[in-house]
């Protein structure tokens, strides 16, 4: 007979890792993918719908950011109370950093306003904590160059697999390598 011995620490680690993989997938589909819905879609109602879904995703994300006064949990500024960014933080951040382009290419209604809710305030504090890390900021493009680059998505002229999928009514993460191929 074989006995299965799993330490409490090992089991806890596996559960946290699995949970974070799930959360990373949720953020990729709900917050990150919707970024292109705001930019590529050209009707205001579709843009506002995608932006509303981003805000809901960020509110959900914020439920896993702990307040300083929550003594029952770790108190780091990152997902799940970590002291350093983990998988979920690193999945969301590239898109979170880009969300302010909405204010440039759309208008003030597309601003993530920390005064709107406690969740968006927690998200804004998380974003500030991420941007305060030199190991994160050194990977960022120059903002004005990024704005120039992404303008093609905002005016609907971008030709990429992601843009083609979004124009076709699918989510950015649902692009098809063959169907959405960009022909020269």
CSV table of C-alpha atoms in Angstrom, one decimal:
chain,number,residue,atom,x,y,z
A,1,UNK,CA,0.0,0.0,0.0
A,2,UNK,CA,1.1,3.5,-0.8
A,3,UNK,CA,0.4,6.4,1.5
A,4,UNK,CA,-0.2,9.9,0.3
A,5,UNK,CA,1.3,12.4,2.5
A,6,UNK,CA,0.8,16.1,1.6
A,7,UNK,CA,2.0,18.7,4.0
A,8,UNK,CA,-0.3,21.5,4.9
A,9,UNK,CA,2.2,24.0,3.5
A,10,UNK,CA,2.4,22.1,0.2
A,11,UNK,CA,-1.4,21.9,-0.1
A,12,UNK,CA,-1.8,25.6,0.7
A,13,UNK,CA,0.8,26.6,-1.9
A,14,UNK,CA,-0.9,24.4,-4.6
A,15,UNK,CA,-4.3,25.9,-3.8
A,16,UNK,CA,-3.0,29.5,-3.9
A,17,UNK,CA,-1.1,28.8,-7.2
A,18,UNK,CA,-4.2,27.3,-8.8
A,19,UNK,CA,-6.4,30.1,-7.6
A,20,UNK,CA,-3.9,32.7,-9.0
A,21,UNK,CA,-3.8,30.9,-12.3
A,22,UNK,CA,-7.6,31.1,-12.4
A,23,UNK,CA,-7.6,34.8,-11.4
A,24,UNK,CA,-5.0,35.6,-14.1
A,25,UNK,CA,-7.2,34.0,-16.7
A,26,UNK,CA,-10.2,35.9,-15.5
A,27,UNK,CA,-8.3,39.2,-15.6
A,28,UNK,CA,-6.9,38.4,-19.1
A,29,UNK,CA,-10.4,37.8,-20.5
A,30,UNK,CA,-12.4,40.5,-18.6
A,31,UNK,CA,-10.0,43.4,-18.1
A,32,UNK,CA,-7.3,43.0,-20.7
A,33,UNK,CA,-9.3,41.7,-23.6
A,34,UNK,CA,-11.9,44.5,-23.2
A,35,UNK,CA,-9.2,47.1,-23.7
A,36,UNK,CA,-9.5,46.5,-27.4
A,37,UNK,CA,-13.3,46.7,-27.3
A,38,UNK,CA,-13.0,50.2,-26.0
A,39,UNK,CA,-10.5,51.2,-28.7
A,40,UNK,CA,-11.4,49.2,-31.8
A,41,UNK,CA,-15.2,49.3,-31.7
A,42,UNK,CA,-16.4,52.5,-33.2
A,43,UNK,CA,-19.9,52.8,-31.8
A,44,UNK,CA,-20.1,54.7,-28.5
A,45,UNK,CA,-22.5,52.2,-26.9
A,46,UNK,CA,-20.1,49.3,-27.6
A,47,UNK,CA,-17.2,51.3,-26.3
A,48,UNK,CA,-19.1,52.2,-23.1
A,49,UNK,CA,-20.2,48.6,-22.6
A,50,UNK,CA,-16.6,47.3,-22.9
A,51,UNK,CA,-15.4,50.0,-20.5
A,52,UNK,CA,-18.1,49.1,-18.0
A,53,UNK,CA,-16.9,45.5,-18.1
A,54,UNK,CA,-13.4,46.7,-17.4
A,55,UNK,CA,-14.5,48.6,-14.4
A,56,UNK,CA,-16.4,45.5,-13.1
A,57,UNK,CA,-13.3,43.4,-13.6
A,58,UNK,CA,-11.2,45.9,-11.7
A,59,UNK,CA,-13.8,45.9,-8.9
A,60,UNK,CA,-13.6,42.2,-8.7
A,61,UNK,CA,-9.7,42.3,-8.7
A,62,UNK,CA,-9.9,44.8,-5.9
A,63,UNK,CA,-11.6,42.3,-3.7
A,64,UNK,CA,-8.3,40.5,-3.5
A,65,UNK,CA,-6.3,43.7,-2.5
A,66,UNK,CA,-6.2,44.0,1.3
A,67,UNK,CA,-6.7,47.1,3.3
A,68,UNK,CA,-3.9,48.1,5.7
A,69,UNK,CA,-6.3,47.6,8.7
A,70,UNK,CA,-7.2,44.0,7.8
A,71,UNK,CA,-5.2,42.2,10.4
A,72,UNK,CA,-6.3,38.7,9.4
A,73,UNK,CA,-4.4,38.8,6.1
A,74,UNK,CA,-1.0,39.7,4.6
A,75,UNK,CA,-0.8,43.5,4.1
A,76,UNK,CA,1.3,43.8,0.9
A,77,UNK,CA,-0.1,46.1,-1.8
A,78,UNK,CA,-0.3,43.4,-4.4
A,79,UNK,CA,-2.8,40.7,-5.3
A,80,UNK,CA,-3.7,38.4,-2.3
A,81,UNK,CA,-1.7,40.7,0.1
A,82,UNK,CA,1.6,39.9,-1.4
A,83,UNK,CA,4.7,42.0,-0.8
A,84,UNK,CA,5.9,41.5,-4.4
A,85,UNK,CA,3.9,41.3,-7.6
A,86,UNK,CA,2.7,37.8,-8.5
A,87,UNK,CA,1.1,36.2,-11.6
A,88,UNK,CA,-2.2,38.1,-11.4
A,89,UNK,CA,-0.5,41.5,-10.9
A,90,UNK,CA,1.8,40.8,-13.8
A,91,UNK,CA,-1.1,39.7,-16.0
A,92,UNK,CA,-3.2,42.8,-15.4
A,93,UNK,CA,-0.5,45.5,-15.2
A,94,UNK,CA,0.5,45.9,-18.8
A,95,UNK,CA,-3.2,46.7,-19.6
A,96,UNK,CA,-3.8,48.7,-16.5
A,97,UNK,CA,-0.9,50.9,-17.5
A,98,UNK,CA,-2.5,51.4,-20.9
A,99,UNK,CA,-6.1,52.2,-19.7
A,100,UNK,CA,-5.4,55.9,-19.5
A,101,UNK,CA,-5.3,56.0,-23.4
A,102,UNK,CA,-9.0,55.9,-23.2
A,103,UNK,CA,-9.0,59.5,-21.9
A,104,UNK,CA,-6.9,60.5,-24.9
A,105,UNK,CA,-8.8,58.6,-27.7
A,106,UNK,CA,-12.3,58.6,-26.2
A,107,UNK,CA,-13.2,61.1,-23.4
A,108,UNK,CA,-13.5,61.7,-19.6
A,109,UNK,CA,-16.3,59.1,-19.3
A,110,UNK,CA,-13.6,56.5,-20.0
A,111,UNK,CA,-11.4,57.5,-17.1
A,112,UNK,CA,-11.0,55.0,-14.2
A,113,UNK,CA,-12.1,57.2,-11.4
A,114,UNK,CA,-10.9,56.2,-7.9
A,115,UNK,CA,-13.6,58.4,-6.4
A,116,UNK,CA,-16.3,56.3,-8.0
A,117,UNK,CA,-15.9,53.3,-5.6
A,118,UNK,CA,-13.7,51.9,-2.9
A,119,UNK,CA,-12.8,49.1,-5.3
A,120,UNK,CA,-11.5,51.5,-7.9
A,121,UNK,CA,-9.6,53.4,-5.2
A,122,UNK,CA,-7.9,50.1,-4.1
A,123,UNK,CA,-7.2,49.4,-7.8
A,124,UNK,CA,-5.6,52.9,-8.2
A,125,UNK,CA,-3.5,52.4,-5.1
A,126,UNK,CA,-2.4,49.0,-6.5
A,127,UNK,CA,-1.5,50.6,-9.9
A,128,UNK,CA,0.6,53.3,-8.0
A,129,UNK,CA,2.4,50.5,-6.1
A,130,UNK,CA,3.2,48.7,-9.4
A,131,UNK,CA,4.4,51.9,-11.0
A,132,UNK,CA,6.6,52.7,-8.0
A,133,UNK,CA,8.7,49.6,-8.8
A,134,UNK,CA,11.8,50.2,-10.9
A,135,UNK,CA,11.8,46.6,-12.1
A,136,UNK,CA,8.3,47.3,-13.6
A,137,UNK,CA,8.8,50.8,-14.9
A,138,UNK,CA,12.0,50.0,-16.8
A,139,UNK,CA,9.9,47.7,-19.0
A,140,UNK,CA,7.4,50.3,-20.1
A,141,UNK,CA,7.4,52.0,-23.5
A,142,UNK,CA,7.6,55.8,-23.8
A,143,UNK,CA,4.0,57.1,-23.3
A,144,UNK,CA,3.9,59.4,-26.3
A,145,UNK,CA,5.2,56.8,-28.6
A,146,UNK,CA,2.7,54.3,-27.3
A,147,UNK,CA,-0.1,56.8,-27.9
A,148,UNK,CA,1.0,57.2,-31.5
A,149,UNK,CA,1.2,53.5,-32.0
A,150,UNK,CA,-2.3,52.7,-30.5
A,151,UNK,CA,-4.0,55.5,-32.4
A,152,UNK,CA,-4.6,53.1,-35.3
A,153,UNK,CA,-6.7,51.0,-33.0
A,154,UNK,CA,-8.6,54.0,-31.8
A,155,UNK,CA,-9.5,55.3,-35.2
A,156,UNK,CA,-10.4,51.8,-36.5
A,157,UNK,CA,-7.6,51.6,-39.0
A,158,UNK,CA,-5.4,48.9,-37.3
A,159,UNK,CA,-4.9,45.8,-39.3
A,160,UNK,CA,-4.0,43.0,-36.9
A,161,UNK,CA,-5.5,39.7,-35.8
A,162,UNK,CA,-6.8,41.2,-32.6
A,163,UNK,CA,-8.3,44.2,-34.3
A,164,UNK,CA,-9.9,42.0,-37.0
A,165,UNK,CA,-11.4,39.7,-34.3
A,166,UNK,CA,-12.8,42.7,-32.3
A,167,UNK,CA,-14.3,44.3,-35.5
A,168,UNK,CA,-15.9,40.9,-36.2
A,169,UNK,CA,-17.7,41.1,-32.9
A,170,UNK,CA,-15.4,38.7,-30.9
A,171,UNK,CA,-13.3,39.4,-27.9
A,172,UNK,CA,-9.6,40.2,-28.4
A,173,UNK,CA,-8.5,36.8,-26.9
A,174,UNK,CA,-10.8,35.0,-29.4
A,175,UNK,CA,-8.8,35.8,-32.5
A,176,UNK,CA,-8.3,33.0,-35.0
A,177,UNK,CA,-4.8,32.6,-36.6
A,178,UNK,CA,-6.3,31.7,-40.0
A,179,UNK,CA,-9.5,33.7,-40.1
A,180,UNK,CA,-8.0,36.9,-38.7
A,181,UNK,CA,-4.7,36.6,-40.6
A,182,UNK,CA,-3.5,40.0,-41.8
A,183,UNK,CA,-2.7,39.8,-45.6
A,184,UNK,CA,-0.2,42.2,-47.0
